[in-house]
Amino acid sequence: MSDRRLPKEIELSIDRSLAKPTRIHKVATPSASQLWIKREDELSSGISGGKVRKYASLIPYLKQNGIDLVGMIGGPNSNNLVGLAQLLKENQISPFAFVREAAAPNIHGNALLLAMLLSEEERMLIPRDKWDAVEKIASEVLQQRESRGQHTHLLREGCFGVPALLGSLTLAEDILRNESELGRAFDRIYIDCGTGLSAIGLVLGLQMLLGEAAIEREIVITLIAETEARFLEKLNSIKMQLHALYPIAAYKQANLRFLKPVLSPRFGSVNKSLFQSCCNVARESGMLMDPTYSAKHFATALQDQASAKAPLLSLFVFNGSALGLMGFQDQIARSSMEGI
Ligand SMILES: *Cc1c(COP(=O)(O)O)cnc(C)c1O
């Protein structure tokens, strides 16, 4: 189990001061004896964990291409908009956010952070009935800016695309480093899926670094916001794009399994059991998990791990950020006072 590194061509596209190593430790939950956790949440204090890996290649890409205005698309509670706005500003690239109008006016959680980060001139609210046309509306706005001499770039929701994928490949590399320090390989890795880019980065990264041996690790994907069919379609399409640019490895079959969240499965939905689960995880394991992704993912992985016939050494990728709790303070306060 020697350390394996990504090919040089890809390495050159990644800012390593962003895609840093993260630690792993055993999960303290008594029922999860063979479960380890990868603290991707520790990559940043203000950006949701795995997103930092995407930005580690996306920001250099934007700079190399002389982009000075970036269009970004997302819902009012998007972790991606909040994270990207921070790093774009830090790098003196102007963000312009196309934000889906909220069902109810709200100025808490990520919507509040976004309002802090972006001025009125840096965002446009898109009415819910126009949301299907958001990419078209966004391209038109950016086109106008181009005609005024700005260099613009429009990112798809969640930054889906090869420029952000390259940074996501570093997760696989860092897991192999963790394994090498631990002296054992994981049988199984649990990861969550929004647009799927982080999970796709893990799958392709392991294939790139391990070749055929990648199949020895089962990757279990909690489908927070995607279907299995859509995920596989996206995996295939981005694999072909990556292969055309970097014909490095012959990507082999991966060992994938998909799970639906066991708590409040519809994306963005929340309920009492979910908030209670957030409180339980905090009390049992000392981890502050956001309800939208991480707490659903964790409950799902724990249940799956408990049903394994043989004990398997597993790794749970904690992609989240405690900041994700901000939008739900009232509900969580109620849950924690109900004497759980
Ligand atoms: C964005 C996000 C994800 C999903 O990432 P994708 O690459 O879009 O699948 C998962 N967990 C958390 C906490 C996130 O913020």
PDB file of N, CA, C and O in Angstrom, residues 125-163:
ATOM      1  N   LEU A 125     -32.554  37.395  -8.661  1.00  0.00           N
ATOM      2  CA  LEU A 125     -33.522  36.390  -8.236  1.00  0.00           C
ATOM      3  C   LEU A 125     -34.274  35.874  -9.450  1.00  0.00           C
ATOM      4  O   LEU A 125     -34.769  36.667 -10.263  1.00  0.00           O
ATOM      5  N   ILE A 126     -34.372  34.576  -9.580  1.00  0.00           N
ATOM      6  CA  ILE A 126     -35.101  33.992 -10.705  1.00  0.00           C
ATOM      7  C   ILE A 126     -36.423  33.430 -10.170  1.00  0.00           C
ATOM      8  O   ILE A 126     -36.411  32.571  -9.283  1.00  0.00           O
ATOM      9  N   PRO A 127     -37.557  33.929 -10.686  1.00  0.00           N
ATOM     10  CA  PRO A 127     -38.848  33.409 -10.207  1.00  0.00           C
ATOM     11  C   PRO A 127     -38.936  31.894 -10.417  1.00  0.00           C
ATOM     12  O   PRO A 127     -38.354  31.365 -11.356  1.00  0.00           O
ATOM     13  N   ARG A 128     -39.671  31.244  -9.526  1.00  0.00           N
ATOM     14  CA  ARG A 128     -39.723  29.775  -9.568  1.00  0.00           C
ATOM     15  C   ARG A 128     -40.250  29.248 -10.895  1.00  0.00           C
ATOM     16  O   ARG A 128     -39.801  28.226 -11.391  1.00  0.00           O
ATOM     17  N   ASP A 129     -41.210  29.973 -11.499  1.00  0.00           N
ATOM     18  CA  ASP A 129     -41.779  29.463 -12.762  1.00  0.00           C
ATOM     19  C   ASP A 129     -40.835  29.696 -13.952  1.00  0.00           C
ATOM     20  O   ASP A 129     -41.104  29.220 -15.058  1.00  0.00           O
ATOM     21  N   LYS A 130     -39.761  30.425 -13.766  1.00  0.00           N
ATOM     22  CA  LYS A 130     -38.780  30.636 -14.837  1.00  0.00           C
ATOM     23  C   LYS A 130     -37.526  29.783 -14.628  1.00  0.00           C
ATOM     24  O   LYS A 130     -36.565  29.891 -15.386  1.00  0.00           O
ATOM     25  N   TRP A 131     -37.522  28.983 -13.566  1.00  0.00           N
ATOM     26  CA  TRP A 131     -36.287  28.298 -13.170  1.00  0.00           C
ATOM     27  C   TRP A 131     -35.762  27.349 -14.258  1.00  0.00           C
ATOM     28  O   TRP A 131     -34.562  27.188 -14.426  1.00  0.00           O
ATOM     29  N   ASP A 132     -36.680  26.746 -15.012  1.00  0.00           N
ATOM     30  CA  ASP A 132     -36.260  25.837 -16.091  1.00  0.00           C
ATOM     31  C   ASP A 132     -35.387  26.540 -17.115  1.00  0.00           C
ATOM     32  O   ASP A 132     -34.593  25.912 -17.802  1.00  0.00           O
ATOM     33  N   ALA A 133     -35.577  27.855 -17.241  1.00  0.00           N
ATOM     34  CA  ALA A 133     -34.845  28.610 -18.256  1.00  0.00           C
ATOM     35  C   ALA A 133     -33.631  29.331 -17.667  1.00  0.00           C
ATOM     36  O   ALA A 133     -33.048  30.205 -18.309  1.00  0.00           O
ATOM     37  N   VAL A 134     -33.220  28.948 -16.443  1.00  0.00           N
ATOM     38  CA  VAL A 134     -32.193  29.744 -15.758  1.00  0.00           C
ATOM     39  C   VAL A 134     -30.874  29.804 -16.535  1.00  0.00           C
ATOM     40  O   VAL A 134     -30.236  30.861 -16.603  1.00  0.00           O
ATOM     41  N   GLU A 135     -30.491  28.693 -17.164  1.00  0.00           N
ATOM     42  CA  GLU A 135     -29.201  28.720 -17.877  1.00  0.00           C
ATOM     43  C   GLU A 135     -29.251  29.690 -19.047  1.00  0.00           C
ATOM     44  O   GLU A 135     -28.277  30.374 -19.348  1.00  0.00           O
ATOM     45  N   LYS A 136     -30.404  29.753 -19.694  1.00  0.00           N
ATOM     46  CA  LYS A 136     -30.566  30.657 -20.827  1.00  0.00           C
ATOM     47  C   LYS A 136     -30.531  32.118 -20.350  1.00  0.00           C
ATOM     48  O   LYS A 136     -29.847  32.962 -20.938  1.00  0.00           O
ATOM     49  N   ILE A 137     -31.280  32.394 -19.283  1.00  0.00           N
ATOM     50  CA  ILE A 137     -31.296  33.756 -18.726  1.00  0.00           C
ATOM     51  C   ILE A 137     -29.883  34.166 -18.327  1.00  0.00           C
ATOM     52  O   ILE A 137     -29.414  35.269 -18.635  1.00  0.00           O
ATOM     53  N   ALA A 138     -29.176  33.232 -17.668  1.00  0.00           N
ATOM     54  CA  ALA A 138     -27.820  33.533 -17.198  1.00  0.00           C
ATOM     55  C   ALA A 138     -26.891  33.801 -18.383  1.00  0.00           C
ATOM     56  O   ALA A 138     -26.117  34.766 -18.355  1.00  0.00           O
ATOM     57  N   SER A 139     -26.986  32.987 -19.440  1.00  0.00           N
ATOM     58  CA  SER A 139     -26.091  33.217 -20.593  1.00  0.00           C
ATOM     59  C   SER A 139     -26.343  34.584 -21.206  1.00  0.00           C
ATOM     60  O   SER A 139     -25.412  35.249 -21.656  1.00  0.00           O
ATOM     61  N   GLU A 140     -27.612  35.004 -21.233  1.00  0.00           N
ATOM     62  CA  GLU A 140     -27.909  36.315 -21.823  1.00  0.00           C
ATOM     63  C   GLU A 140     -27.281  37.445 -21.012  1.00  0.00           C
ATOM     64  O   GLU A 140     -26.702  38.377 -21.564  1.00  0.00           O
ATOM     65  N   VAL A 141     -27.382  37.326 -19.677  1.00  0.00           N
ATOM     66  CA  VAL A 141     -26.783  38.364 -18.822  1.00  0.00           C
ATOM     67  C   VAL A 141     -25.269  38.409 -19.033  1.00  0.00           C
ATOM     68  O   VAL A 141     -24.673  39.480 -19.187  1.00  0.00           O
ATOM     69  N   LEU A 142     -24.653  37.230 -19.078  1.00  0.00           N
ATOM     70  CA  LEU A 142     -23.196  37.192 -19.238  1.00  0.00           C
ATOM     71  C   LEU A 142     -22.777  37.697 -20.621  1.00  0.00           C
ATOM     72  O   LEU A 142     -21.749  38.354 -20.769  1.00  0.00           O
ATOM     73  N   GLN A 143     -23.608  37.397 -21.616  1.00  0.00           N
ATOM     74  CA  GLN A 143     -23.341  37.897 -22.974  1.00  0.00           C
ATOM     75  C   GLN A 143     -23.254  39.424 -22.992  1.00  0.00           C
ATOM     76  O   GLN A 143     -22.357  40.003 -23.605  1.00  0.00           O
ATOM     77  N   GLN A 144     -24.191  40.055 -22.287  1.00  0.00           N
ATOM     78  CA  GLN A 144     -24.165  41.524 -22.198  1.00  0.00           C
ATOM     79  C   GLN A 144     -22.871  42.011 -21.566  1.00  0.00           C
ATOM     80  O   GLN A 144     -22.284  42.993 -22.004  1.00  0.00           O
ATOM     81  N   ARG A 145     -22.430  41.307 -20.526  1.00  0.00           N
ATOM     82  CA  ARG A 145     -21.182  41.700 -19.855  1.00  0.00           C
ATOM     83  C   ARG A 145     -19.988  41.509 -20.782  1.00  0.00           C
ATOM     84  O   ARG A 145     -19.048  42.284 -20.752  1.00  0.00           O
ATOM     85  N   GLU A 146     -20.043  40.440 -21.579  1.00  0.00           N
ATOM     86  CA  GLU A 146     -18.962  40.192 -22.559  1.00  0.00           C
ATOM     87  C   GLU A 146     -18.875  41.371 -23.515  1.00  0.00           C
ATOM     88  O   GLU A 146     -17.791  41.847 -23.827  1.00  0.00           O
ATOM     89  N   SER A 147     -20.046  41.840 -23.965  1.00  0.00           N
ATOM     90  CA  SER A 147     -20.034  42.927 -24.946  1.00  0.00           C
ATOM     91  C   SER A 147     -19.503  44.222 -24.314  1.00  0.00           C
ATOM     92  O   SER A 147     -19.111  45.140 -25.016  1.00  0.00           O
ATOM     93  N   ARG A 148     -19.481  44.264 -22.982  1.00  0.00           N
ATOM     94  CA  ARG A 148     -18.864  45.416 -22.314  1.00  0.00           C
ATOM     95  C   ARG A 148     -17.391  45.151 -21.973  1.00  0.00           C
ATOM     96  O   ARG A 148     -16.789  45.835 -21.169  1.00  0.00           O
ATOM     97  N   GLY A 149     -16.850  44.058 -22.522  1.00  0.00           N
ATOM     98  CA  GLY A 149     -15.403  43.816 -22.400  1.00  0.00           C
ATOM     99  C   GLY A 149     -14.984  42.910 -21.251  1.00  0.00           C
ATOM    100  O   GLY A 149     -13.800  42.718 -21.009  1.00  0.00           O
ATOM    101  N   GLN A 150     -15.967  42.328 -20.526  1.00  0.00           N
ATOM    102  CA  GLN A 150     -15.570  41.422 -19.442  1.00  0.00           C
ATOM    103  C   GLN A 150     -15.377  40.005 -19.974  1.00  0.00           C
ATOM    104  O   GLN A 150     -15.999  39.631 -20.967  1.00  0.00           O
ATOM    105  N   HIS A 151     -14.499  39.244 -19.329  1.00  0.00           N
ATOM    106  CA  HIS A 151     -14.343  37.826 -19.670  1.00  0.00           C
ATOM    107  C   HIS A 151     -15.183  37.026 -18.697  1.00  0.00           C
ATOM    108  O   HIS A 151     -14.900  37.020 -17.499  1.00  0.00           O
ATOM    109  N   THR A 152     -16.200  36.366 -19.203  1.00  0.00           N
ATOM    110  CA  THR A 152     -17.142  35.706 -18.302  1.00  0.00           C
ATOM    111  C   THR A 152     -17.105  34.189 -18.472  1.00  0.00           C
ATOM    112  O   THR A 152     -16.640  33.668 -19.480  1.00  0.00           O
ATOM    113  N   HIS A 153     -17.608  33.518 -17.440  1.00  0.00           N
ATOM    114  CA  HIS A 153     -17.723  32.059 -17.494  1.00  0.00           C
ATOM    115  C   HIS A 153     -18.965  31.667 -16.708  1.00  0.00           C
ATOM    116  O   HIS A 153     -19.155  32.132 -15.581  1.00  0.00           O
ATOM    117  N   LEU A 154     -19.800  30.825 -17.298  1.00  0.00           N
ATOM    118  CA  LEU A 154     -21.015  30.374 -16.604  1.00  0.00           C
ATOM    119  C   LEU A 154     -20.809  28.957 -16.075  1.00  0.00           C
ATOM    120  O   LEU A 154     -20.468  28.047 -16.836  1.00  0.00           O
ATOM    121  N   LEU A 155     -21.019  28.796 -14.774  1.00  0.00           N
ATOM    122  CA  LEU A 155     -20.896  27.473 -14.161  1.00  0.00           C
ATOM    123  C   LEU A 155     -22.270  26.843 -14.039  1.00  0.00           C
ATOM    124  O   LEU A 155     -23.242  27.522 -13.696  1.00  0.00           O
ATOM    125  N   ARG A 156     -22.329  25.532 -14.264  1.00  0.00           N
ATOM    126  CA  ARG A 156     -23.605  24.841 -14.066  1.00  0.00           C
ATOM    127  C   ARG A 156     -23.842  24.674 -12.566  1.00  0.00           C
ATOM    128  O   ARG A 156     -22.940  24.826 -11.752  1.00  0.00           O
ATOM    129  N   GLU A 157     -25.072  24.302 -12.219  1.00  0.00           N
ATOM    130  CA  GLU A 157     -25.411  24.125 -10.814  1.00  0.00           C
ATOM    131  C   GLU A 157     -24.424  23.128 -10.184  1.00  0.00           C
ATOM    132  O   GLU A 157     -24.140  22.075 -10.765  1.00  0.00           O
ATOM    133  N   GLY A 158     -23.888  23.471  -9.020  1.00  0.00           N
ATOM    134  CA  GLY A 158     -22.945  22.583  -8.345  1.00  0.00           C
ATOM    135  C   GLY A 158     -21.592  22.501  -9.034  1.00  0.00           C
ATOM    136  O   GLY A 158     -20.800  21.614  -8.730  1.00  0.00           O
ATOM    137  N   CYS A 159     -21.310  23.403  -9.982  1.00  0.00           N
ATOM    138  CA  CYS A 159     -20.032  23.445 -10.724  1.00  0.00           C
ATOM    139  C   CYS A 159     -19.784  22.174 -11.516  1.00  0.00           C
ATOM    140  O   CYS A 159     -18.630  21.781 -11.741  1.00  0.00           O
ATOM    141  N   PHE A 160     -20.841  21.500 -11.934  1.00  0.00           N
ATOM    142  CA  PHE A 160     -20.655  20.216 -12.613  1.00  0.00           C
ATOM    143  C   PHE A 160     -19.847  20.395 -13.898  1.00  0.00           C
ATOM    144  O   PHE A 160     -20.205  21.191 -14.747  1.00  0.00           O
ATOM    145  N   GLY A 161     -18.743  19.666 -14.036  1.00  0.00           N
ATOM    146  CA  GLY A 161     -17.910  19.742 -15.231  1.00  0.00           C
ATOM    147  C   GLY A 161     -16.476  19.332 -14.920  1.00  0.00           C
ATOM    148  O   GLY A 161     -16.107  19.208 -13.756  1.00  0.00           O
ATOM    149  N   VAL A 162     -15.684  19.126 -15.977  1.00  0.00           N
ATOM    150  CA  VAL A 162     -14.314  18.642 -15.790  1.00  0.00           C
ATOM    151  C   VAL A 162     -13.428  19.605 -14.978  1.00  0.00           C
ATOM    152  O   VAL A 162     -12.669  19.155 -14.116  1.00  0.00           O
ATOM    153  N   PRO A 163     -13.495  20.939 -15.187  1.00  0.00           N
ATOM    154  CA  PRO A 163     -12.602  21.809 -14.426  1.00  0.00           C
ATOM    155  C   PRO A 163     -12.728  21.636 -12.903  1.00  0.00           C
ATOM    156  O   PRO A 163     -11.740  21.738 -12.191  1.00  0.00           O
TER     157      PRO A 163
END
